PDB file of C-alpha atoms and ligand atoms in Angstrom:
ATOM      1  CA  MET A   1      20.480  12.360  10.084  1.00 72.00           C
ATOM      2  CA  PRO A   2      19.455   8.877   8.823  1.00 68.00           C
ATOM      3  CA  MET A   3      15.851   8.509   7.768  1.00 66.00           C
ATOM      4  CA  LYS A   4      14.869   6.098  10.337  1.00 60.00           C
ATOM      5  CA  LYS A   5      16.107   8.574  13.169  1.00 69.00           C
ATOM      6  CA  GLN A   6      14.292  11.471  11.647  1.00 70.00           C
ATOM      7  CA  ILE A   7      10.901   9.484  11.610  1.00 72.00           C
ATOM      8  CA  GLU A   8      11.445   8.278  15.146  1.00 69.00           C
ATOM      9  CA  ASN A   9      12.328  11.828  16.305  1.00 74.00           C
ATOM     10  CA  PHE A  10       9.151  13.206  14.638  1.00 72.00           C
ATOM     11  CA  LEU A  11       6.933  10.401  16.213  1.00 70.00           C
ATOM     12  CA  ASN A  12       8.495  11.122  19.645  1.00 71.00           C
ATOM     13  CA  TRP A  13       7.968  14.791  19.119  1.00 70.00           C
ATOM     14  CA  TYR A  14       4.316  14.295  18.520  1.00 63.00           C
ATOM     15  CA  ARG A  15       3.893  11.912  21.516  1.00 63.00           C
ATOM     16  CA  ASP A  16       5.732  14.313  23.867  1.00 66.00           C
ATOM     17  CA  LEU A  17       3.714  17.338  22.430  1.00 63.00           C
ATOM     18  CA  TYR A  18       0.183  15.652  22.592  1.00 58.00           C
ATOM     19  CA  GLY A  19       0.803  12.944  25.139  1.00 58.00           C
ATOM     20  CA  ARG A  20      -0.205  10.227  22.913  1.00 55.00           C
ATOM     21  CA  GLU A  21       0.654   8.180  19.760  1.00 56.00           C
ATOM     22  CA  LEU A  22      -0.134  10.095  16.626  1.00 54.00           C
ATOM     23  CA  TYR A  23      -3.327   8.339  16.153  1.00 50.00           C
ATOM     24  CA  ILE A  24      -4.718   5.243  17.736  1.00 48.00           C
ATOM     25  CA  ALA A  25      -6.569   2.762  15.649  1.00 47.00           C
ATOM     26  CA  ASP A  26      -9.917   2.734  17.017  1.00 43.00           C
ATOM     27  CA  GLU A  27     -11.002  -0.161  19.421  1.00 41.00           C
ATOM     28  CA  LYS A  28     -13.070  -1.837  16.823  1.00 44.00           C
ATOM     29  CA  GLY A  29      -9.741  -2.797  15.357  1.00 49.00           C
ATOM     30  CA  MET A  30      -8.470  -3.003  11.819  1.00 58.00           C
ATOM     31  CA  SER A  31      -9.451  -6.455  10.638  1.00 62.00           C
ATOM     32  CA  ILE A  32     -12.901  -7.752   9.672  1.00 62.00           C
ATOM     33  CA  ASP A  33     -13.894 -10.815  11.578  1.00 59.00           C
ATOM     34  CA  GLY A  34     -13.231 -13.914   9.708  1.00 65.00           C
ATOM     35  CA  ASP A  35     -11.934 -17.448   9.944  1.00 62.00           C
ATOM     36  CA  GLY A  36      -9.017 -18.864   8.016  1.00 87.00           C
ATOM     37  CA  GLU A  37     -11.132 -19.387   4.978  1.00 91.00           C
ATOM     38  CA  LYS A  38      -9.984 -16.207   3.148  1.00 94.00           C
ATOM     39  CA  MET A  39      -6.181 -17.209   3.985  1.00 95.00           C
ATOM     40  CA  GLU A  40      -6.730 -20.484   2.404  1.00 96.00           C
ATOM     41  CA  ALA A  41      -8.484 -18.964  -0.644  1.00 97.00           C
ATOM     42  CA  LEU A  42      -5.623 -16.529  -1.196  1.00 98.00           C
ATOM     43  CA  LYS A  43      -3.150 -19.195  -0.730  1.00 97.00           C
ATOM     44  CA  THR A  44      -4.775 -21.195  -3.457  1.00 98.00           C
ATOM     45  CA  PHE A  45      -5.084 -18.154  -5.791  1.00 98.00           C
ATOM     46  CA  HIS A  46      -1.467 -17.317  -5.315  1.00 98.00           C
ATOM     47  CA  LEU A  47      -0.620 -20.916  -6.318  1.00 98.00           C
ATOM     48  CA  GLN A  48      -2.795 -20.656  -9.356  1.00 98.00           C
ATOM     49  CA  ILE A  49      -1.098 -17.455 -10.648  1.00 98.00           C
ATOM     50  CA  LYS A  50       2.410 -17.593  -9.477  1.00 98.00           C
ATOM     51  CA  ASP A  51       3.907 -18.967 -12.630  1.00 98.00           C
ATOM     52  CA  CYS A  52       2.141 -16.315 -14.686  1.00 98.00           C
ATOM     53  CA  GLN A  53       3.729 -15.662 -18.221  1.00 98.00           C
ATOM     54  CA  LYS A  54       1.012 -13.408 -19.501  1.00 98.00           C
ATOM     55  CA  CYS A  55       3.523 -10.526 -20.118  1.00 98.00           C
ATOM     56  CA  PRO A  56       7.244 -10.545 -20.659  1.00 98.00           C
ATOM     57  CA  LEU A  57       8.001  -9.568 -16.992  1.00 98.00           C
ATOM     58  CA  GLY A  58       7.299 -13.283 -16.243  1.00 98.00           C
ATOM     59  CA  LYS A  59      10.708 -13.992 -17.808  1.00 98.00           C
ATOM     60  CA  THR A  60      12.749 -11.399 -16.060  1.00 98.00           C
ATOM     61  CA  ARG A  61      11.233 -11.600 -12.583  1.00 98.00           C
ATOM     62  CA  THR A  62      13.156 -13.453  -9.776  1.00 98.00           C
ATOM     63  CA  ASN A  63       9.908 -13.851  -7.778  1.00 98.00           C
ATOM     64  CA  PHE A  64       6.194 -13.348  -8.234  1.00 98.00           C
ATOM     65  CA  VAL A  65       5.131 -10.870  -5.639  1.00 98.00           C
ATOM     66  CA  PHE A  66       1.602 -11.681  -4.786  1.00 98.00           C
ATOM     67  CA  GLY A  67       0.883  -9.667  -1.591  1.00 98.00           C
ATOM     68  CA  VAL A  68       1.162  -9.827   2.089  1.00 98.00           C
ATOM     69  CA  GLY A  69      -0.786  -9.170   5.092  1.00 97.00           C
ATOM     70  CA  ASN A  70      -3.934  -9.946   6.967  1.00 97.00           C
ATOM     71  CA  PRO A  71      -6.333 -11.595   4.821  1.00 97.00           C
ATOM     72  CA  ASN A  72      -9.343 -10.073   6.748  1.00 96.00           C
ATOM     73  CA  ALA A  73      -7.752  -6.566   6.569  1.00 97.00           C
ATOM     74  CA  ALA A  74     -10.113  -3.555   6.464  1.00 97.00           C
ATOM     75  CA  ILE A  75      -7.445  -1.421   4.847  1.00 98.00           C
ATOM     76  CA  MET A  76      -5.621  -2.461   1.674  1.00 98.00           C
ATOM     77  CA  PHE A  77      -2.487  -0.601   0.412  1.00 98.00           C
ATOM     78  CA  ILE A  78      -1.701  -0.795  -3.291  1.00 98.00           C
ATOM     79  CA  GLY A  79       1.620   0.182  -4.649  1.00 98.00           C
ATOM     80  CA  GLU A  80       2.928   0.277  -8.218  1.00 98.00           C
ATOM     81  CA  ALA A  81       5.155  -2.771  -8.813  1.00 98.00           C
ATOM     82  CA  PRO A  82       7.947  -4.638  -6.966  1.00 98.00           C
ATOM     83  CA  GLY A  83      11.350  -3.077  -6.931  1.00 98.00           C
ATOM     84  CA  TYR A  84      14.819  -4.849  -6.533  1.00 98.00           C
ATOM     85  CA  HIS A  85      14.249  -6.168  -2.856  1.00 98.00           C
ATOM     86  CA  GLU A  86      10.723  -7.245  -3.358  1.00 98.00           C
ATOM     87  CA  ASP A  87      11.759  -9.122  -6.571  1.00 98.00           C
ATOM     88  CA  GLN A  88      14.461 -10.783  -4.611  1.00 98.00           C
ATOM     89  CA  GLN A  89      12.158 -11.530  -1.492  1.00 98.00           C
ATOM     90  CA  GLY A  90       8.822 -12.059  -3.071  1.00 98.00           C
ATOM     91  CA  GLU A  91       7.187  -9.697  -0.695  1.00 98.00           C
ATOM     92  CA  PRO A  92       5.962  -6.102  -1.434  1.00 98.00           C
ATOM     93  CA  PHE A  93       7.448  -3.078   0.307  1.00 98.00           C
ATOM     94  CA  VAL A  94      10.356  -4.745   2.018  1.00 97.00           C
ATOM     95  CA  GLY A  95      13.094  -2.134   0.949  1.00 95.00           C
ATOM     96  CA  ARG A  96      13.750   1.286   2.429  1.00 96.00           C
ATOM     97  CA  GLY A  97      10.222   2.392   1.176  1.00 97.00           C
ATOM     98  CA  GLY A  98       8.671  -0.488   2.978  1.00 97.00           C
ATOM     99  CA  GLN A  99      10.403   0.396   6.213  1.00 96.00           C
ATOM    100  CA  LEU A 100       9.116   3.814   5.955  1.00 97.00           C
ATOM    101  CA  LEU A 101       5.733   2.501   5.113  1.00 98.00           C
ATOM    102  CA  ASN A 102       5.923   0.491   8.314  1.00 97.00           C
ATOM    103  CA  LYS A 103       6.737   3.714  10.282  1.00 96.00           C
ATOM    104  CA  LEU A 104       3.973   5.618   8.742  1.00 97.00           C
ATOM    105  CA  LEU A 105       1.513   2.733   9.693  1.00 97.00           C
ATOM    106  CA  ALA A 106       2.917   2.759  13.341  1.00 96.00           C
ATOM    107  CA  GLY A 107       2.368   6.533  13.350  1.00 94.00           C
ATOM    108  CA  VAL A 108      -1.401   5.691  13.272  1.00 95.00           C
ATOM    109  CA  GLY A 109      -1.301   2.702  15.452  1.00 94.00           C
ATOM    110  CA  LEU A 110      -1.226   0.130  12.765  1.00 96.00           C
ATOM    111  CA  ARG A 111       1.054  -2.787  12.258  1.00 95.00           C
ATOM    112  CA  ARG A 112       2.096  -4.194   8.798  1.00 96.00           C
ATOM    113  CA  GLU A 113       0.257  -7.426   9.686  1.00 95.00           C
ATOM    114  CA  ASP A 114      -2.911  -5.493  10.293  1.00 95.00           C
ATOM    115  CA  VAL A 115      -3.347  -4.380   6.668  1.00 98.00           C
ATOM    116  CA  TYR A 116      -2.858  -5.952   3.417  1.00 98.00           C
ATOM    117  CA  ILE A 117      -0.304  -4.747   1.053  1.00 98.00           C
ATOM    118  CA  ALA A 118      -0.094  -5.571  -2.762  1.00 98.00           C
ATOM    119  CA  ASN A 119       0.842  -3.908  -5.858  1.00 98.00           C
ATOM    120  CA  ILE A 120      -0.781  -3.358  -9.353  1.00 98.00           C
ATOM    121  CA  LEU A 121       1.903  -5.336 -11.134  1.00 98.00           C
ATOM    122  CA  LYS A 122       3.160  -8.543  -9.538  1.00 98.00           C
ATOM    123  CA  CYS A 123       6.501  -8.606 -11.267  1.00 98.00           C
ATOM    124  CA  ARG A 124       9.267  -6.131 -11.256  1.00 98.00           C
ATOM    125  CA  PRO A 125       9.715  -4.143 -14.446  1.00 98.00           C
ATOM    126  CA  PRO A 126      13.408  -4.085 -15.488  1.00 98.00           C
ATOM    127  CA  ASN A 127      15.272  -1.210 -13.761  1.00 97.00           C
ATOM    128  CA  ASN A 128      12.131  -0.246 -12.002  1.00 96.00           C
ATOM    129  CA  ARG A 129      10.663   1.552 -15.152  1.00 98.00           C
ATOM    130  CA  ASP A 130       7.093   2.454 -14.932  1.00 97.00           C
ATOM    131  CA  PRO A 131       4.541  -0.203 -15.739  1.00 98.00           C
ATOM    132  CA  LEU A 132       3.474  -0.396 -19.272  1.00 98.00           C
ATOM    133  CA  PRO A 133      -0.335  -0.166 -20.123  1.00 97.00           C
ATOM    134  CA  GLU A 134      -0.204  -3.684 -21.709  1.00 98.00           C
ATOM    135  CA  GLU A 135       1.427  -4.971 -18.415  1.00 98.00           C
ATOM    136  CA  VAL A 136      -1.206  -3.400 -16.258  1.00 98.00           C
ATOM    137  CA  VAL A 137      -4.103  -4.750 -18.399  1.00 98.00           C
ATOM    138  CA  GLN A 138      -2.716  -8.320 -18.070  1.00 98.00           C
ATOM    139  CA  CYS A 139      -1.996  -7.974 -14.288  1.00 98.00           C
ATOM    140  CA  ILE A 140      -4.642  -5.750 -12.798  1.00 98.00           C
ATOM    141  CA  PRO A 141      -7.264  -8.751 -12.797  1.00 98.00           C
ATOM    142  CA  TYR A 142      -5.238 -10.387 -10.166  1.00 98.00           C
ATOM    143  CA  LEU A 143      -5.458  -7.390  -7.917  1.00 98.00           C
ATOM    144  CA  HIS A 144      -9.277  -7.165  -8.595  1.00 98.00           C
ATOM    145  CA  ARG A 145      -9.590 -10.787  -7.523  1.00 98.00           C
ATOM    146  CA  GLN A 146      -7.544  -9.974  -4.341  1.00 98.00           C
ATOM    147  CA  ILE A 147      -9.914  -7.087  -3.434  1.00 98.00           C
ATOM    148  CA  GLU A 148     -12.920  -9.195  -4.076  1.00 97.00           C
ATOM    149  CA  MET A 149     -11.526 -11.814  -1.693  1.00 97.00           C
ATOM    150  CA  ILE A 150     -10.199  -9.648   0.939  1.00 97.00           C
ATOM    151  CA  GLN A 151     -13.098  -7.117   0.818  1.00 96.00           C
ATOM    152  CA  PRO A 152     -11.235  -4.280   2.541  1.00 97.00           C
ATOM    153  CA  ARG A 153     -13.239  -1.332   3.491  1.00 97.00           C
ATOM    154  CA  VAL A 154     -10.737   1.233   2.438  1.00 98.00           C
ATOM    155  CA  LEU A 155      -8.199   1.175  -0.369  1.00 98.00           C
ATOM    156  CA  VAL A 156      -5.093   3.344  -0.398  1.00 98.00           C
ATOM    157  CA  ALA A 157      -3.038   4.013  -3.507  1.00 98.00           C
ATOM    158  CA  LEU A 158       0.670   4.494  -2.669  1.00 98.00           C
ATOM    159  CA  GLY A 159       1.827   7.055  -5.183  1.00 98.00           C
ATOM    160  CA  ARG A 160       1.159   8.768  -8.375  1.00 98.00           C
ATOM    161  CA  ILE A 161       1.592   5.668 -10.706  1.00 98.00           C
ATOM    162  CA  ALA A 162      -0.628   3.584  -8.713  1.00 98.00           C
ATOM    163  CA  ALA A 163      -3.249   6.035  -8.330  1.00 98.00           C
ATOM    164  CA  GLN A 164      -3.291   7.079 -12.018  1.00 98.00           C
ATOM    165  CA  ASN A 165      -3.574   3.415 -13.116  1.00 98.00           C
ATOM    166  CA  LEU A 166      -6.353   2.633 -10.554  1.00 98.00           C
ATOM    167  CA  LEU A 167      -8.273   5.728 -11.360  1.00 98.00           C
ATOM    168  CA  GLN A 168      -7.486   6.014 -15.058  1.00 96.00           C
ATOM    169  CA  THR A 169      -6.527   9.474 -14.783  1.00 97.00           C
ATOM    170  CA  LYS A 170      -3.571  11.821 -15.501  1.00 97.00           C
ATOM    171  CA  GLU A 171      -4.222  13.974 -12.321  1.00 97.00           C
ATOM    172  CA  SER A 172      -1.098  14.925 -10.238  1.00 98.00           C
ATOM    173  CA  LEU A 173      -0.709  13.396  -7.026  1.00 97.00           C
ATOM    174  CA  GLY A 174      -1.230  16.805  -5.360  1.00 96.00           C
ATOM    175  CA  ASN A 175      -4.645  16.985  -6.724  1.00 97.00           C
ATOM    176  CA  MET A 176      -5.597  13.479  -5.921  1.00 98.00           C
ATOM    177  CA  ARG A 177      -4.594  13.317  -2.161  1.00 97.00           C
ATOM    178  CA  ARG A 178      -6.876  14.406   0.672  1.00 97.00           C
ATOM    179  CA  ARG A 179      -9.941  13.422  -1.279  1.00 97.00           C
ATOM    180  CA  VAL A 180     -11.896  10.100  -1.287  1.00 98.00           C
ATOM    181  CA  TRP A 181     -12.178   8.429  -4.604  1.00 98.00           C
ATOM    182  CA  ALA A 182     -13.993   5.286  -5.512  1.00 97.00           C
ATOM    183  CA  TYR A 183     -12.500   2.209  -6.924  1.00 97.00           C
ATOM    184  CA  GLN A 184     -14.529  -1.003  -7.354  1.00 93.00           C
ATOM    185  CA  ASP A 185     -17.213   0.443  -5.243  1.00 93.00           C
ATOM    186  CA  LYS A 186     -14.758   1.037  -2.315  1.00 97.00           C
ATOM    187  CA  PRO A 187     -13.387   4.340  -1.095  1.00 97.00           C
ATOM    188  CA  LEU A 188      -9.912   5.032  -2.312  1.00 98.00           C
ATOM    189  CA  ILE A 189      -7.395   7.335  -0.813  1.00 98.00           C
ATOM    190  CA  VAL A 190      -4.288   8.451  -2.530  1.00 98.00           C
ATOM    191  CA  THR A 191      -1.078   9.282  -0.788  1.00 98.00           C
ATOM    192  CA  TYR A 192       2.668   9.800  -1.571  1.00 98.00           C
ATOM    193  CA  HIS A 193       4.805   6.803  -2.462  1.00 98.00           C
ATOM    194  CA  PRO A 194       7.208   6.096   0.411  1.00 98.00           C
ATOM    195  CA  ALA A 195      10.260   6.081  -2.018  1.00 97.00           C
ATOM    196  CA  TYR A 196       8.997   9.570  -2.957  1.00 98.00           C
ATOM    197  CA  ILE A 197       9.053  10.671   0.684  1.00 97.00           C
ATOM    198  CA  LEU A 198      12.460   9.233   1.136  1.00 97.00           C
ATOM    199  CA  ARG A 199      13.708  11.397  -1.653  1.00 97.00           C
ATOM    200  CA  ASN A 200      11.938  14.403  -0.231  1.00 97.00           C
ATOM    201  CA  MET A 201      11.928  14.199   3.409  1.00 96.00           C
ATOM    202  CA  ASN A 202      10.105  17.579   3.844  1.00 96.00           C
ATOM    203  CA  MET A 203       7.047  15.481   2.625  1.00 96.00           C
ATOM    204  CA  LEU A 204       7.176  13.285   5.560  1.00 96.00           C
ATOM    205  CA  ASP A 205       4.688  15.401   7.584  1.00 96.00           C
ATOM    206  CA  ALA A 206       2.298  15.277   4.681  1.00 97.00           C
ATOM    207  CA  GLY A 207       2.735  11.474   4.479  1.00 97.00           C
ATOM    208  CA  VAL A 208       1.907  11.236   8.181  1.00 96.00           C
ATOM    209  CA  GLU A 209      -1.117  13.389   7.771  1.00 97.00           C
ATOM    210  CA  ASP A 210      -2.367  11.413   4.924  1.00 98.00           C
ATOM    211  CA  MET A 211      -2.205   8.361   7.073  1.00 97.00           C
ATOM    212  CA  LYS A 212      -4.210  10.113   9.653  1.00 97.00           C
ATOM    213  CA  PHE A 213      -6.766  10.930   6.747  1.00 97.00           C
ATOM    214  CA  VAL A 214      -6.894   7.291   5.925  1.00 97.00           C
ATOM    215  CA  LEU A 215      -7.674   6.269   9.534  1.00 95.00           C
ATOM    216  CA  GLU A 216     -10.430   9.103   9.758  1.00 95.00           C
ATOM    217  CA  GLN A 217     -12.139   7.982   6.534  1.00 95.00           C
ATOM    218  CA  PHE A 218     -11.823   4.300   7.659  1.00 93.00           C
ATOM    219  CA  ASN A 219     -13.496   5.134  11.002  1.00 92.00           C
ATOM    220  CA  GLN A 220     -16.341   6.837   8.970  1.00 91.00           C
ATOM    221  CA  THR A 221     -16.890   3.515   7.118  1.00 88.00           C
ATOM    222  CA  GLN A 222     -18.039   1.574  10.198  1.00 69.00           C
TER     223      GLN A 222
HETATM  224  N1  URA B 301       7.386   0.211  -4.733  1.00 79.88           N
HETATM  225  C1  URA B 301       6.124  -0.288  -5.016  1.00 79.88           C
HETATM  226  O1  URA B 301       5.252   0.400  -5.602  1.00 79.88           O
HETATM  227  N2  URA B 301       5.881  -1.516  -4.595  1.00 79.88           N
HETATM  228  C2  URA B 301       6.678  -2.238  -3.935  1.00 79.88           C
HETATM  229  O2  URA B 301       6.292  -3.334  -3.440  1.00 79.88           O
HETATM  230  C3  URA B 301       7.917  -1.755  -3.703  1.00 79.88           C
HETATM  231  C4  URA B 301       8.264  -0.542  -4.095  1.00 79.88           C
END
């Protein structure tokens, strides 16, 4: 059965069983009040860094993948690095993994436009290899600046590589999920990378549960 159908079936099954969407974002909403200032500041920052050549990935990228979403988002998702489709389109999580991420967000009543999505590396590593430490060192200050500007209430690391780089640990993903970590003074939650779930569809329930955990933690920050 195609992946999309499986997820739809799962969400429909949940709705039929419990008579509601998997989780409803609470009435306070997902974005922090703000005007267009953050949007402008992010645009300016994007323009400042988009031609970055601090590491060799600047030579091999098609597009610099800055980040996307609500500049006033209260939840920020952080992946590892752009893949092929992201490199082609200049936007994070637009491939099959991105489609699954959108579904997982929908499962907890969120839209992609409600949150902010970025990566640790802004440029695609050749053949999607793991980010090198020297690339992370050069690139992660851009992410830090984005976090400072957006001021999300909760951060979510998508996948082991993103989480290990953010938390400077070698812990397994299994040990990192379902706990609240801290990154830059903000709560950080770790969940599976959508691409991992796509390769292991038996992990879909766990991915859905993790999103629910994110929402629960988010609601506790208010
Ligand atoms: N994987 C990531 O970690 N980030 C993307 O943007 C796409 C795939």
